[in-house]
GROMACS .gro file of C-alpha atoms in nm:
model
  438
    1MET     CA    1  -0.486   1.977  -1.237
    2HIS     CA    2  -0.555   1.637  -1.085
    3GLN     CA    3  -0.888   1.534  -0.939
    4PRO     CA    4  -0.889   1.412  -0.577
    5ILE     CA    5  -0.753   1.062  -0.550
    6ALA     CA    6  -1.038   0.812  -0.536
    7GLY     CA    7  -0.912   0.608  -0.247
    8VAL     CA    8  -0.722   0.605   0.079
    9LYS     CA    9  -0.352   0.535   0.106
   10ALA     CA   10  -0.261   0.247   0.334
   11PRO     CA   11   0.121   0.242   0.322
   12GLY     CA   12   0.172   0.027   0.630
   13LYS     CA   13  -0.085  -0.231   0.530
   14ALA     CA   14   0.043  -0.242   0.172
   15ALA     CA   15   0.400  -0.290   0.294
   16LEU     CA   16   0.294  -0.568   0.533
   17ALA     CA   17   0.089  -0.743   0.265
   18SER     CA   18   0.379  -0.719   0.020
   19TRP     CA   19   0.626  -0.845   0.281
   20ILE     CA   20   0.417  -1.146   0.380
   21GLY     CA   21   0.309  -1.226   0.025
   22SER     CA   22   0.666  -1.212  -0.102
   23ALA     CA   23   0.782  -1.425   0.191
   24VAL     CA   24   0.524  -1.687   0.098
   25GLU     CA   25   0.603  -1.673  -0.274
   26TYR     CA   26   0.976  -1.695  -0.227
   27TYR     CA   27   0.960  -1.956   0.044
   28ASP     CA   28   0.811  -2.173  -0.228
   29PHE     CA   29   1.059  -2.053  -0.487
   30PHE     CA   30   1.368  -2.100  -0.271
   31ILE     CA   31   1.284  -2.444  -0.135
   32TYR     CA   32   1.294  -2.547  -0.498
   33GLY     CA   33   1.638  -2.389  -0.542
   34THR     CA   34   1.772  -2.565  -0.233
   35ALA     CA   35   1.628  -2.898  -0.343
   36ALA     CA   36   1.766  -2.847  -0.694
   37ALA     CA   37   2.113  -2.805  -0.543
   38LEU     CA   38   2.103  -3.085  -0.285
   39ILE     CA   39   1.827  -3.337  -0.364
   40PHE     CA   40   1.686  -3.340  -0.717
   41PRO     CA   41   2.002  -3.453  -0.901
   42LYS     CA   42   1.981  -3.777  -0.703
   43ILE     CA   43   1.608  -3.853  -0.735
   44PHE     CA   44   1.477  -3.698  -1.058
   45PHE     CA   45   1.762  -3.788  -1.294
   46SER     CA   46   1.973  -4.088  -1.382
   47ALA     CA   47   2.251  -4.163  -1.136
   48ALA     CA   48   2.483  -4.274  -1.417
   49ASN     CA   49   2.639  -3.928  -1.461
   50PRO     CA   50   2.631  -3.710  -1.146
   51GLN     CA   51   2.764  -3.396  -1.318
   52ALA     CA   52   2.505  -3.423  -1.595
   53ALA     CA   53   2.236  -3.478  -1.332
   54ALA     CA   54   2.348  -3.163  -1.146
   55ILE     CA   55   2.339  -2.957  -1.467
   56ALA     CA   56   1.993  -3.094  -1.555
   57SER     CA   57   1.865  -3.021  -1.205
   58PHE     CA   58   1.990  -2.662  -1.224
   59ALA     CA   59   1.821  -2.638  -1.564
   60THR     CA   60   1.484  -2.722  -1.406
   61PHE     CA   61   1.551  -2.439  -1.161
   62GLY     CA   62   1.617  -2.210  -1.455
   63VAL     CA   63   1.324  -2.326  -1.668
   64ALA     CA   64   1.081  -2.126  -1.453
   65TYR     CA   65   1.257  -1.816  -1.578
   66ILE     CA   66   1.155  -1.907  -1.934
   67ALA     CA   67   0.791  -1.889  -1.831
   68ARG     CA   68   0.836  -1.567  -1.638
   69PRO     CA   69   0.853  -1.324  -1.937
   70PHE     CA   70   0.533  -1.475  -2.080
   71GLY     CA   71   0.366  -1.460  -1.742
   72ALA     CA   72   0.484  -1.100  -1.707
   73VAL     CA   73   0.306  -0.996  -2.028
   74ILE     CA   74  -0.021  -1.163  -1.924
   75LEU     CA   75  -0.020  -1.064  -1.558
   76GLY     CA   76   0.111  -0.716  -1.639
   77HIS     CA   77  -0.187  -0.664  -1.868
   78VAL     CA   78  -0.428  -0.781  -1.598
   79GLY     CA   79  -0.267  -0.569  -1.328
   80ASP     CA   80  -0.254  -0.248  -1.532
   81LYS     CA   81  -0.603  -0.288  -1.675
   82PHE     CA   82  -0.801  -0.448  -1.391
   83GLY     CA   83  -0.600  -0.377  -1.077
   84ARG     CA   84  -0.297  -0.481  -0.874
   85LYS     CA   85  -0.497  -0.673  -0.615
   86LYS     CA   86  -0.633  -0.929  -0.864
   87VAL     CA   87  -0.281  -1.016  -0.976
   88LEU     CA   88  -0.154  -1.054  -0.620
   89THR     CA   89  -0.432  -1.295  -0.525
   90PHE     CA   90  -0.380  -1.510  -0.835
   91THR     CA   91  -0.001  -1.533  -0.803
   92LEU     CA   92  -0.020  -1.637  -0.438
   93LEU     CA   93  -0.263  -1.922  -0.503
   94LEU     CA   94  -0.082  -2.046  -0.814
   95MET     CA   95   0.254  -2.060  -0.638
   96GLY     CA   96   0.109  -2.251  -0.343
   97ILE     CA   97  -0.067  -2.510  -0.558
   98SER     CA   98   0.228  -2.573  -0.790
   99THR     CA   99   0.470  -2.605  -0.497
  100PHE     CA  100   0.246  -2.854  -0.317
  101LEU     CA  101   0.222  -3.061  -0.636
  102ILE     CA  102   0.602  -3.084  -0.657
  103GLY     CA  103   0.598  -3.255  -0.319
  104CYS     CA  104   0.360  -3.515  -0.462
  105LEU     CA  105   0.569  -3.608  -0.768
  106PRO     CA  106   0.706  -3.959  -0.830
  107THR     CA  107   1.082  -3.993  -0.870
  108TYR     CA  108   1.302  -4.120  -1.154
  109ASP     CA  109   1.324  -4.465  -0.999
  110HIS     CA  110   0.945  -4.495  -1.010
  111VAL     CA  111   0.846  -4.350  -1.349
  112GLY     CA  112   1.171  -4.281  -1.533
  113ILE     CA  113   1.185  -3.981  -1.767
  114LEU     CA  114   0.828  -3.882  -1.678
  115ALA     CA  115   0.953  -3.763  -1.338
  116PRO     CA  116   1.165  -3.470  -1.466
  117VAL     CA  117   0.893  -3.388  -1.723
  118LEU     CA  118   0.634  -3.345  -1.447
  119LEU     CA  119   0.889  -3.150  -1.243
  120VAL     CA  120   0.941  -2.906  -1.531
  121ILE     CA  121   0.565  -2.852  -1.572
  122ALA     CA  122   0.524  -2.768  -1.204
  123ARG     CA  123   0.828  -2.543  -1.221
  124LEU     CA  124   0.681  -2.354  -1.517
  125LEU     CA  125   0.369  -2.283  -1.310
  126GLN     CA  126   0.591  -2.146  -1.034
  127GLY     CA  127   0.759  -1.921  -1.289
  128ILE     CA  128   0.429  -1.778  -1.413
  129SER     CA  129   0.332  -1.699  -1.054
  130ALA     CA  130   0.663  -1.530  -0.971
  131ALA     CA  131   0.639  -1.321  -1.289
  132GLY     CA  132   0.355  -1.115  -1.150
  133GLU     CA  133   0.425  -1.133  -0.778
  134GLN     CA  134   0.710  -0.888  -0.729
  135ALA     CA  135   0.594  -0.639  -0.991
  136GLY     CA  136   0.241  -0.646  -0.847
  137ALA     CA  137   0.359  -0.612  -0.488
  138ASN     CA  138   0.607  -0.336  -0.579
  139SER     CA  139   0.344  -0.142  -0.775
  140MET     CA  140   0.093  -0.177  -0.494
  141THR     CA  141   0.339  -0.060  -0.228
  142LEU     CA  142   0.488   0.222  -0.438
  143GLU     CA  143   0.143   0.365  -0.512
  144HIS     CA  144   0.037   0.351  -0.147
  145ALA     CA  145   0.365   0.496  -0.014
  146PRO     CA  146   0.391   0.855   0.117
  147PRO     CA  147   0.603   1.101  -0.083
  148HIS     CA  148   0.976   1.094  -0.011
  149ARG     CA  149   0.955   0.745   0.146
  150ARG     CA  150   0.877   0.537  -0.159
  151ALA     CA  151   1.205   0.346  -0.157
  152PHE     CA  152   1.164   0.256   0.210
  153PHE     CA  153   0.812   0.120   0.172
  154THR     CA  154   0.878  -0.067  -0.154
  155SER     CA  155   1.184  -0.229   0.004
  156PHE     CA  156   0.951  -0.440   0.219
  157THR     CA  157   0.876  -0.651  -0.087
  158LEU     CA  158   1.243  -0.750  -0.104
  159SER     CA  159   1.269  -0.791   0.272
  160GLY     CA  160   0.985  -1.039   0.235
  161THR     CA  161   1.183  -1.220  -0.032
  162GLN     CA  162   1.474  -1.254   0.210
  163ALA     CA  163   1.237  -1.375   0.482
  164GLY     CA  164   1.108  -1.641   0.242
  165LEU     CA  165   1.462  -1.758   0.176
  166ILE     CA  166   1.534  -1.769   0.550
  167LEU     CA  167   1.220  -1.971   0.616
  168ALA     CA  168   1.298  -2.209   0.331
  169THR     CA  169   1.653  -2.260   0.452
  170LEU     CA  170   1.550  -2.305   0.816
  171VAL     CA  171   1.307  -2.575   0.709
  172PHE     CA  172   1.580  -2.753   0.514
  173ILE     CA  173   1.845  -2.745   0.788
  174PRO     CA  174   1.683  -3.013   1.012
  175ILE     CA  175   1.563  -3.208   0.709
  176SER     CA  176   1.918  -3.211   0.568
  177LYS     CA  177   2.031  -3.392   0.884
  178LEU     CA  178   1.805  -3.690   0.813
  179PRO     CA  179   1.973  -4.015   0.708
  180GLU     CA  180   2.036  -4.008   0.333
  181ALA     CA  181   1.779  -4.279   0.261
  182ASP     CA  182   1.504  -4.097   0.453
  183LEU     CA  183   1.597  -3.761   0.303
  184LEU     CA  184   1.574  -3.891  -0.053
  185SER     CA  185   1.260  -4.099  -0.003
  186TRP     CA  186   1.023  -3.874   0.196
  187GLY     CA  187   1.209  -3.602   0.388
  188TRP     CA  188   1.255  -3.368   0.091
  189ARG     CA  189   0.876  -3.355   0.038
  190ILE     CA  190   0.798  -3.193   0.374
  191PRO     CA  191   0.897  -2.832   0.281
  192PHE     CA  192   0.682  -2.851  -0.032
  193PHE     CA  193   0.378  -2.974   0.162
  194LEU     CA  194   0.423  -2.695   0.418
  195SER     CA  195   0.366  -2.438   0.142
  196LEU     CA  196  -0.012  -2.475   0.184
  197ALA     CA  197   0.011  -2.339   0.538
  198VAL     CA  198   0.217  -2.034   0.446
  199VAL     CA  199  -0.003  -1.960   0.144
  200ALA     CA  200  -0.309  -1.957   0.373
  201VAL     CA  201  -0.139  -1.692   0.592
  202GLY     CA  202  -0.052  -1.477   0.293
  203PHE     CA  203  -0.401  -1.499   0.145
  204TRP     CA  204  -0.557  -1.397   0.477
  205VAL     CA  205  -0.337  -1.085   0.493
  206ARG     CA  206  -0.396  -0.977   0.133
  207ARG     CA  207  -0.772  -1.027   0.113
  208SER     CA  208  -0.858  -0.692   0.279
  209LEU     CA  209  -0.587  -0.480   0.114
  210PRO     CA  210  -0.744  -0.186  -0.077
  211GLU     CA  211  -0.660  -0.108  -0.438
  212THR     CA  212  -0.413   0.180  -0.483
  213PRO     CA  213  -0.550   0.536  -0.495
  214VAL     CA  214  -0.375   0.631  -0.820
  215PHE     CA  215  -0.511   0.323  -0.996
  216LEU     CA  216  -0.863   0.400  -0.871
  217GLU     CA  217  -0.825   0.758  -0.991
  218GLU     CA  218  -0.715   0.635  -1.331
  219THR     CA  219  -1.008   0.392  -1.346
  220ASN     CA  220  -1.261   0.659  -1.248
  221ARG     CA  221  -1.132   0.879  -1.530
  222HIS     CA  222  -1.149   0.587  -1.775
  223GLU     CA  223  -0.780   0.638  -1.850
  224THR     CA  224  -0.658   0.280  -1.813
  225ALA     CA  225  -0.481   0.161  -2.126
  226LYS     CA  226  -0.678  -0.076  -2.347
  227VAL     CA  227  -0.360  -0.265  -2.429
  228PRO     CA  228  -0.090  -0.173  -2.173
  229PHE     CA  229   0.174  -0.372  -2.362
  230VAL     CA  230   0.138  -0.151  -2.671
  231LEU     CA  231   0.148   0.170  -2.470
  232LEU     CA  232   0.450   0.043  -2.278
  233PHE     CA  233   0.659  -0.026  -2.586
  234THR     CA  234   0.544   0.291  -2.758
  235ASN     CA  235   0.655   0.521  -2.478
  236HIS     CA  236   0.889   0.324  -2.253
  237TRP     CA  237   1.085   0.073  -2.462
  238ALA     CA  238   1.416   0.226  -2.349
  239ASP     CA  239   1.320   0.192  -1.983
  240VAL     CA  240   1.221  -0.173  -2.031
  241LEU     CA  241   1.558  -0.238  -2.197
  242ARG     CA  242   1.734  -0.054  -1.916
  243ILE     CA  243   1.562  -0.272  -1.654
  244ILE     CA  244   1.645  -0.592  -1.842
  245PHE     CA  245   2.017  -0.519  -1.811
  246ALA     CA  246   1.996  -0.378  -1.459
  247ALA     CA  247   1.810  -0.693  -1.349
  248LEU     CA  248   2.120  -0.897  -1.430
  249ILE     CA  249   2.218  -0.817  -1.072
  250SER     CA  250   1.997  -1.117  -0.988
  251VAL     CA  251   2.283  -1.340  -1.109
  252VAL     CA  252   2.457  -1.262  -0.779
  253SER     CA  253   2.160  -1.394  -0.582
  254THR     CA  254   2.124  -1.726  -0.764
  255ILE     CA  255   2.499  -1.786  -0.772
  256PHE     CA  256   2.515  -1.724  -0.397
  257SER     CA  257   2.204  -1.919  -0.294
  258VAL     CA  258   2.213  -2.208  -0.543
  259PHE     CA  259   2.545  -2.255  -0.725
  260THR     CA  260   2.787  -2.191  -0.439
  261LEU     CA  261   2.571  -2.410  -0.215
  262SER     CA  262   2.610  -2.699  -0.458
  263TYR     CA  263   2.979  -2.625  -0.519
  264ALA     CA  264   3.057  -2.614  -0.149
  265VAL     CA  265   2.865  -2.929  -0.057
  266ASN     CA  266   2.911  -3.151  -0.362
  267THR     CA  267   3.257  -3.043  -0.484
  268MET     CA  268   3.438  -2.917  -0.174
  269GLN     CA  269   3.260  -3.157   0.067
  270ILE     CA  270   3.164  -2.882   0.311
  271ASP     CA  271   2.884  -2.984   0.547
  272ARG     CA  272   2.533  -2.912   0.413
  273SER     CA  273   2.405  -2.758   0.735
  274THR     CA  274   2.710  -2.528   0.753
  275MET     CA  275   2.639  -2.376   0.413
  276LEU     CA  276   2.267  -2.351   0.483
  277THR     CA  277   2.356  -2.162   0.801
  278VAL     CA  278   2.561  -1.916   0.595
  279LEU     CA  279   2.253  -1.853   0.380
  280VAL     CA  280   2.033  -1.797   0.685
  281LEU     CA  281   2.276  -1.556   0.854
  282ALA     CA  282   2.332  -1.357   0.534
  283ASN     CA  283   1.961  -1.316   0.483
  284LEU     CA  284   1.899  -1.226   0.847
  285VAL     CA  285   2.148  -0.943   0.802
  286ALA     CA  286   1.975  -0.850   0.475
  287LEU     CA  287   1.644  -0.810   0.660
  288GLY     CA  288   1.798  -0.515   0.844
  289ALA     CA  289   2.021  -0.388   0.564
  290ILE     CA  290   1.755  -0.361   0.293
  291PRO     CA  291   1.534  -0.098   0.464
  292LEU     CA  292   1.843   0.095   0.576
  293TRP     CA  293   1.977   0.115   0.221
  294ALA     CA  294   1.628   0.209   0.097
  295SER     CA  295   1.598   0.487   0.355
  296LEU     CA  296   1.932   0.624   0.236
  297ALA     CA  297   1.803   0.607  -0.123
  298ASP     CA  298   1.511   0.828  -0.019
  299ARG     CA  299   1.768   1.085   0.094
  300ILE     CA  300   2.037   1.076  -0.176
  301GLY     CA  301   1.874   0.897  -0.470
  302ARG     CA  302   1.822   0.548  -0.605
  303LYS     CA  303   2.112   0.531  -0.852
  304PRO     CA  304   2.410   0.576  -0.617
  305ILE     CA  305   2.284   0.300  -0.387
  306PHE     CA  306   2.209   0.052  -0.665
  307ILE     CA  307   2.541   0.113  -0.841
  308THR     CA  308   2.739   0.081  -0.516
  309GLY     CA  309   2.576  -0.254  -0.445
  310ALA     CA  310   2.627  -0.390  -0.796
  311LEU     CA  311   2.995  -0.295  -0.821
  312GLY     CA  312   3.058  -0.418  -0.467
  313CYS     CA  313   2.916  -0.757  -0.561
  314ALA     CA  314   3.135  -0.765  -0.873
  315VAL     CA  315   3.437  -0.743  -0.643
  316LEU     CA  316   3.329  -0.956  -0.345
  317ILE     CA  317   3.222  -1.262  -0.544
  318TRP     CA  318   3.592  -1.340  -0.603
  319PRO     CA  319   3.710  -1.377  -0.242
  320TYR     CA  320   3.384  -1.551  -0.145
  321ILE     CA  321   3.416  -1.835  -0.396
  322TRP     CA  322   3.791  -1.852  -0.327
  323ALA     CA  323   3.717  -1.902   0.044
  324ILE     CA  324   3.484  -2.191  -0.045
  325SER     CA  325   3.752  -2.344  -0.267
  326GLN     CA  326   3.991  -2.331   0.031
  327GLY     CA  327   3.734  -2.470   0.276
  328ASN     CA  328   3.800  -2.169   0.501
  329LEU     CA  329   3.486  -2.163   0.715
  330PRO     CA  330   3.546  -1.834   0.903
  331LEU     CA  331   3.606  -1.650   0.575
  332ILE     CA  332   3.304  -1.818   0.414
  333PHE     CA  333   3.082  -1.684   0.692
  334VAL     CA  334   3.232  -1.333   0.694
  335LEU     CA  335   3.244  -1.288   0.317
  336GLY     CA  336   2.906  -1.452   0.263
  337ILE     CA  337   2.738  -1.212   0.505
  338LEU     CA  338   2.925  -0.914   0.360
  339LEU     CA  339   2.846  -1.008  -0.001
  340SER     CA  340   2.482  -1.115   0.021
  341GLY     CA  341   2.369  -0.970   0.351
  342ILE     CA  342   2.510  -0.618   0.319
  343VAL     CA  343   2.640  -0.525  -0.026
  344TYR     CA  344   2.388  -0.708  -0.246
  345SER     CA  345   2.113  -0.565  -0.026
  346ALA     CA  346   2.196  -0.216  -0.154
  347SER     CA  347   2.091  -0.303  -0.509
  348ASN     CA  348   1.824  -0.545  -0.398
  349GLY     CA  349   1.654  -0.300  -0.163
  350VAL     CA  350   1.639  -0.006  -0.401
  351TRP     CA  351   1.545  -0.160  -0.736
  352PRO     CA  352   1.169  -0.172  -0.664
  353ALA     CA  353   1.163   0.208  -0.642
  354LEU     CA  354   1.423   0.262  -0.915
  355TYR     CA  355   1.235   0.049  -1.168
  356GLY     CA  356   0.880   0.136  -1.066
  357GLU     CA  357   0.942   0.510  -1.087
  358MET     CA  358   1.039   0.482  -1.454
  359PHE     CA  359   0.672   0.430  -1.550
  360ASP     CA  360   0.336   0.597  -1.512
  361THR     CA  361   0.042   0.418  -1.349
  362ARG     CA  362  -0.104   0.285  -1.675
  363VAL     CA  363   0.197   0.066  -1.753
  364ARG     CA  364   0.388   0.040  -1.425
  365LEU     CA  365   0.310  -0.323  -1.348
  366SER     CA  366   0.371  -0.433  -1.708
  367GLY     CA  367   0.696  -0.240  -1.735
  368MET     CA  368   0.837  -0.375  -1.412
  369ALA     CA  369   0.719  -0.731  -1.476
  370ILE     CA  370   0.844  -0.761  -1.833
  371GLY     CA  371   1.174  -0.583  -1.775
  372THR     CA  372   1.266  -0.770  -1.458
  373GLN     CA  373   1.154  -1.113  -1.573
  374ILE     CA  374   1.357  -1.105  -1.893
  375GLY     CA  375   1.659  -0.987  -1.695
  376PHE     CA  376   1.596  -1.242  -1.421
  377ALA     CA  377   1.595  -1.518  -1.683
  378LEU     CA  378   1.975  -1.507  -1.700
  379GLY     CA  379   1.982  -1.506  -1.321
  380GLY     CA  380   1.771  -1.820  -1.323
  381PHE     CA  381   2.005  -1.998  -1.560
  382ALA     CA  382   2.319  -1.866  -1.392
  383PRO     CA  383   2.364  -2.184  -1.181
  384THR     CA  384   2.336  -2.395  -1.498
  385ILE     CA  385   2.582  -2.174  -1.684
  386SER     CA  386   2.817  -2.179  -1.387
  387ALA     CA  387   2.800  -2.557  -1.351
  388ALA     CA  388   2.909  -2.578  -1.715
  389LEU     CA  389   3.182  -2.314  -1.668
  390LEU     CA  390   3.323  -2.475  -1.354
  391GLY     CA  391   3.664  -2.617  -1.431
  392THR     CA  392   3.879  -2.870  -1.255
  393GLY     CA  393   4.162  -2.807  -1.015
  394PRO     CA  394   4.211  -2.538  -0.751
  395MET     CA  395   4.131  -2.251  -0.992
  396GLY     CA  396   3.830  -2.412  -1.159
  397TRP     CA  397   3.599  -2.158  -0.991
  398VAL     CA  398   3.754  -1.855  -1.166
  399PRO     CA  399   3.526  -1.858  -1.476
  400VAL     CA  400   3.221  -1.858  -1.246
  401ALA     CA  401   3.347  -1.557  -1.052
  402ALA     CA  402   3.429  -1.376  -1.378
  403PHE     CA  403   3.082  -1.447  -1.517
  404THR     CA  404   2.916  -1.313  -1.200
  405SER     CA  405   3.140  -1.009  -1.191
  406VAL     CA  406   3.068  -0.915  -1.553
  407THR     CA  407   2.691  -0.939  -1.514
  408ALA     CA  408   2.695  -0.726  -1.197
  409THR     CA  409   2.902  -0.462  -1.376
  410ILE     CA  410   2.658  -0.454  -1.667
  411ALA     CA  411   2.375  -0.401  -1.417
  412ALA     CA  412   2.558  -0.104  -1.264
  413ILE     CA  413   2.621   0.056  -1.604
  414SER     CA  414   2.257   0.015  -1.705
  415ALA     CA  415   2.131   0.175  -1.382
  416ALA     CA  416   2.371   0.465  -1.436
  417THR     CA  417   2.185   0.555  -1.759
  418ALA     CA  418   1.847   0.592  -1.579
  419SER     CA  419   1.694   0.921  -1.467
  420GLU     CA  420   1.702   0.997  -1.095
  421THR     CA  421   1.342   1.011  -0.969
  422TYR     CA  422   1.354   1.017  -0.591
  423ARG     CA  423   1.220   1.375  -0.580
  424THR     CA  424   0.964   1.334  -0.859
  425PRO     CA  425   0.595   1.348  -0.748
  426MET     CA  426   0.389   1.032  -0.806
  427HIS     CA  427   0.168   1.186  -1.076
  428ASP     CA  428   0.474   1.302  -1.272
  429LEU     CA  429   0.650   0.966  -1.283
  430GLY     CA  430   0.692   0.830  -1.632
  431LYS     CA  431   0.573   1.154  -1.794
  432LYS     CA  432   0.892   1.235  -1.979
  433LEU     CA  433   0.731   1.126  -2.307
  434VAL     CA  434   0.397   1.223  -2.455
  435ALA     CA  435   0.157   0.935  -2.400
  436VAL     CA  436  -0.007   0.769  -2.698
  437PRO     CA  437  -0.345   0.608  -2.622
  438ALA     CA  438  -0.355   0.230  -2.657
   0.00000   0.00000   0.00000
């Protein structure tokens, strides 16, 4: 029989803190993705080979995902042993500082090869921050949420991510209209400098958020794992592997927000602001769709919603990229909103609950962080892979669509192998195996 929980649940405050914190984190993360697609190939790499510069720029976007698994191990350990709140404060500050520093960097014309080297270092710091942010915010919100509404409350973390992308894109739309010379000399730096302001807002919201009741209960009983990583891979290695493959759904997001943006603007010569507007509208729709899908997941289960979203994306990526290849603006808007705003939101809105409920409190943050960040690594490099796969001619986009479709299908299959947990009480989550002290 469980002792009384040593704390007070604050589901609304936890959801708000997760939403704002994720918006701040992913504002920083997505302004990098937009700049990597539109700006960095021209200022951080040699202009001698534009295609090679684009591939290298996408690689710097992906390099953060190399750091993320390592950051997940470290920050997962801290969060499971010392508390979720400590991780969330650290990740917020690290992301803000590293993003601001990117705005201060010299370009290739000024310092040559040192410019992309410094860019990669700053990007690695962003990756470490992102490694703990979502897992920490999801764990915090899940453990504060009332029974039978865990998917709804955890979905606010992903709604915040969409809000961050919207904010990042809205900032870039007027900047993208600057004359080319101004854009490449100083205009691109403005979104990175603005990160300090949004970080200050996020820090103010998170500073008074209480630690989760189940973590406090665990701490009071002296039941926190000495080495969460060991306990995780003793009892939950299959769940970590399952999340790694399910997290390949993130390929859809980076293909949509980074690769197709570059393909449309640089290859098909579609106006920059038009494609940025597609991103904004899709993510505005996602702000409403994510909590609706999550509420449905609280009624019928996590798996059906996630699988529907993943398989839907596997299908819709084909007509969306085809529409871009044809320069058909009405179809680009309709299919972009349907793909990213509605269908992808099904998987995106429910995975925080689906993944987090696989683990018990002692290893929840570590399990989510390590599993997602390894899986997200392919998502991070998806634009680089797609730039290399992109062929010439009217059907050159087909390998990119096939690659995206395959990864989304793998994600659906992996989620199908998970246990359904939407009716499982909080204290029983992750108890399917006998725990071994670590």
